[in-house]
Amino acid sequence: MTTTTTAGTAPLPLLDGPGDLAALRARGDDADELFTSFAAWAEAGGTPLYPHQEEALIELVSGANVVLATPTGSGKSLVATGAQYAALAAGRRSWYTAPIKALVSEKFFALCGVFGAANVGMLTGDASVNRDAPIIACTAEVLANTALREGADADIGLVVMDEFHFYGDPDRGWAWQVPLLELPRAQFLLMSATLGDTTRLREDVTRRTGRPTALVASAERPVPLHHWYATTPAHETIQELLDTRQAPVYVVHFTQAQALERAQALMSVNVCSKEEKAAIAEAIGGFRFTSAFGQTLSRLVRHGIGVHHAGMLPRYRRLVETLAQAGLLKVICGTDTLGVGINVPIRTVVFSALSKYDGTRTRLLNAREFHQIAGRAGRAGYDTAGTVVVQAPEHEVENLRQFAKVADDPKKRRKLVRKKAPEGMVPWSKATMERLVAAEPEPLSSSFRVTTAMLLDVVDRPGDPFRAMRRLLTDNHEPRKRQLRHVREAIGIARSLLQAGVLERLPEPEPDGRRYRLTVDLPPDFALNSPLSTFALAAVDLLDPASDTFALDVVSVLEATLDDPRQVLAAQANKARGEAVAQMKAEGIEYEERIELLEDVTHPKPLEELLEHAFDVYVRSNPWARDAHPSPKSVVREMWERAMTFREFVSAYGLTRSEGAVLRYLSDAVKALRSGVPAAARTEEVTDVVEWLGELVRQVDSSLLDEWEQLTSPDQPLDEPVAVPARARPLTGNERAFTAMVRNALFSRVQLWARRRWYDLGELDAGSGWDAERWGEVVRGYFAEHGEVGTGADARGPGLLVWDRSTPGLWRVRQIVDDPAGDHDWGIDAEVDLAASDEAGELVLRVVAAGRRDDAWT
């Protein structure tokens, strides 16, 4: 075991190789030795154990459960590492859970650095790395589903649940409760800075596991917090914090738009010196800012200002986190995403407001939310104190400013008209801040729910599912009234499954105790979070393989099973309505009729009638699917049909601030298409779409995958920190996907040609010398001979695309236009520079000729 390091460096590896692991397991039953060796490792790494950490670790190595309710920055992660160290010594698998994938990923890489990549795996529902490892980092839902499927027999010896206050989340709290109910043989470490009273929880966990459950909550915050209510304008408040060396400053907003607006407004403030800006530029190096938002972010971070919210691409968030961890960003404007535990060092937290819209109403923050965010201030080992600033509402700031002007004139003071809070705003004051500072976090309340997927999980495991479900539903943490409601819901689901013949009761229990069985075969990769995955298989069978649109219809079936990307669909609907209004005005339709007709205009919904009918038939024999419903939409399909890049799609719909949401949807679509299309339907064109989409997603953001590949490289030292990669793999590395990109780029020009949009063609190809005027001559010349341009399957087919790959590094491509006479004597010649495409991270295509060719096409 390594024993030397310096404070502030990357974590030391606890295990240097298989020999260390064998030696560790040889002394796995010696609790004193485990505690002593771990404490020595921590001290050698510059982080000697605090008394509360020692207390928690002694309980854990002795076999007890621990509820660790200590302040942010008090070293809970180190306690978790010690618990995993002890579990590894005893030969028990440990599972570390977190509420968001970004935090799981961060923890995964940290654990790899400590225990070695071979001993750590990651499961997030859509990513699986080294899944059989003795240490697993995963989302809470992954652990909950595993607990439901395997019950008490699950190979889970230790459960570390970080951010355990999510237990009370109305939508996701069930995932934090289920492991407590279903894993009686496991040891639990439940961690959060904002748990409130845990008496009943500890008593319940002890009853279920037979282990004592210790509460460790007496720790003093290593970095005390000072609270300040600011009545100056926000930009003045931030300037004062910078002037008094209170940076890094995290300015918390409760909408993504407000966070970006604040960051851009701060560009007028001199945040960094020339030397600091030079250091930022050096750290950024060759990082590619490829999207529209990326260009904005590039300007901001080079000025020392970061932006951080869930709508950003993951690699942009990682860049901001990396620069912040290096101490290069003075101000970060974001949402409360950093309150979830992402490891970004912050000295000062500024609340731009103490109220937020929670999806239902606008309300004041509760004590748990306030303390969770405020706790990010102050960095142990760096700061002697942290600062929490609450910014007064704008109307209060303005009132105080106006009052200061007339403070010495009683007559003017009497005439002063005070501004009121804007309509719909929930105002706050200094008293609100003081109440939240003094308040203890609210007690956690149970948020359990029953679903068809839960019942299917339990039915699929050995034993009597009736008894297992009865225990699960009547011995959870819910009040009795809600338990009875859950029981009624479960009975209704079970009856519908039995009546439909999907479940059947066996005449005699099987040797493993099973009394029921499924009468339908679920695919091996059936996703519990996608109950429509089997419907997709059935719906694809209804499609006509001979249809010109078969491949895109397959895409539409799979898209209908995905969660709706709300921002995208809203943007598509708005654009469709705008185009409909323009068309109706041109047709002379009156206003009242236009308004009525607009009610039927929405985002594109391919195959809507077919999918609705198919689903009605499907649920008669598959009633579990009633929990969901297909939602036809066209995102992937539209991008393919219109040959759009990620940047073009985001730009077309004004989704700059929601790039991350678009990418998440496309990533989900890739996974669905790869796992949900039956072999019989996986035609060459379907495969082309899948490969194209996969490469598009990877080129937009491959940071996490690239980090893993870098980490597992034989040449990558375990104690060397992994940096954000500057670029993804070469764009031309996947030739099939790159070929599809070229085909799409050329066919997009054919589509514009067909619509006589030579101005748009000019925008695409001005750099090649083909401006709108030159393209206009070609397009007008064509339509002087032919009435239309074909854009169907034949027009897009391989027969009208000629390739010449004989020159190294250069492809010459000829796209032939499908004219109605079938002469095929019009088209486009282009050159594709492979090296330039790899360098730019996007297709570099140059039009060299277009128009009518009298010579033979070769």
PDB file of C-alpha atoms in Angstrom, residues 403-413:
ATOM      1  CA  PHE A 403     -34.970  56.146  -0.084  1.00  0.00           C
ATOM      2  CA  ALA A 404     -31.249  56.929   0.197  1.00  0.00           C
ATOM      3  CA  LYS A 405     -31.714  59.819  -2.235  1.00  0.00           C
ATOM      4  CA  VAL A 406     -34.356  61.509  -0.032  1.00  0.00           C
ATOM      5  CA  ALA A 407     -33.180  60.317   3.383  1.00  0.00           C
ATOM      6  CA  ASP A 408     -32.368  63.869   4.499  1.00  0.00           C
ATOM      7  CA  ASP A 409     -35.628  65.415   3.247  1.00  0.00           C
ATOM      8  CA  PRO A 410     -38.717  64.520   5.358  1.00  0.00           C
ATOM      9  CA  LYS A 411     -41.093  66.039   2.788  1.00  0.00           C
ATOM     10  CA  LYS A 412     -39.677  63.957  -0.082  1.00  0.00           C
ATOM     11  CA  ARG A 413     -39.612  60.854   2.121  1.00  0.00           C
TER      12      ARG A 413
END
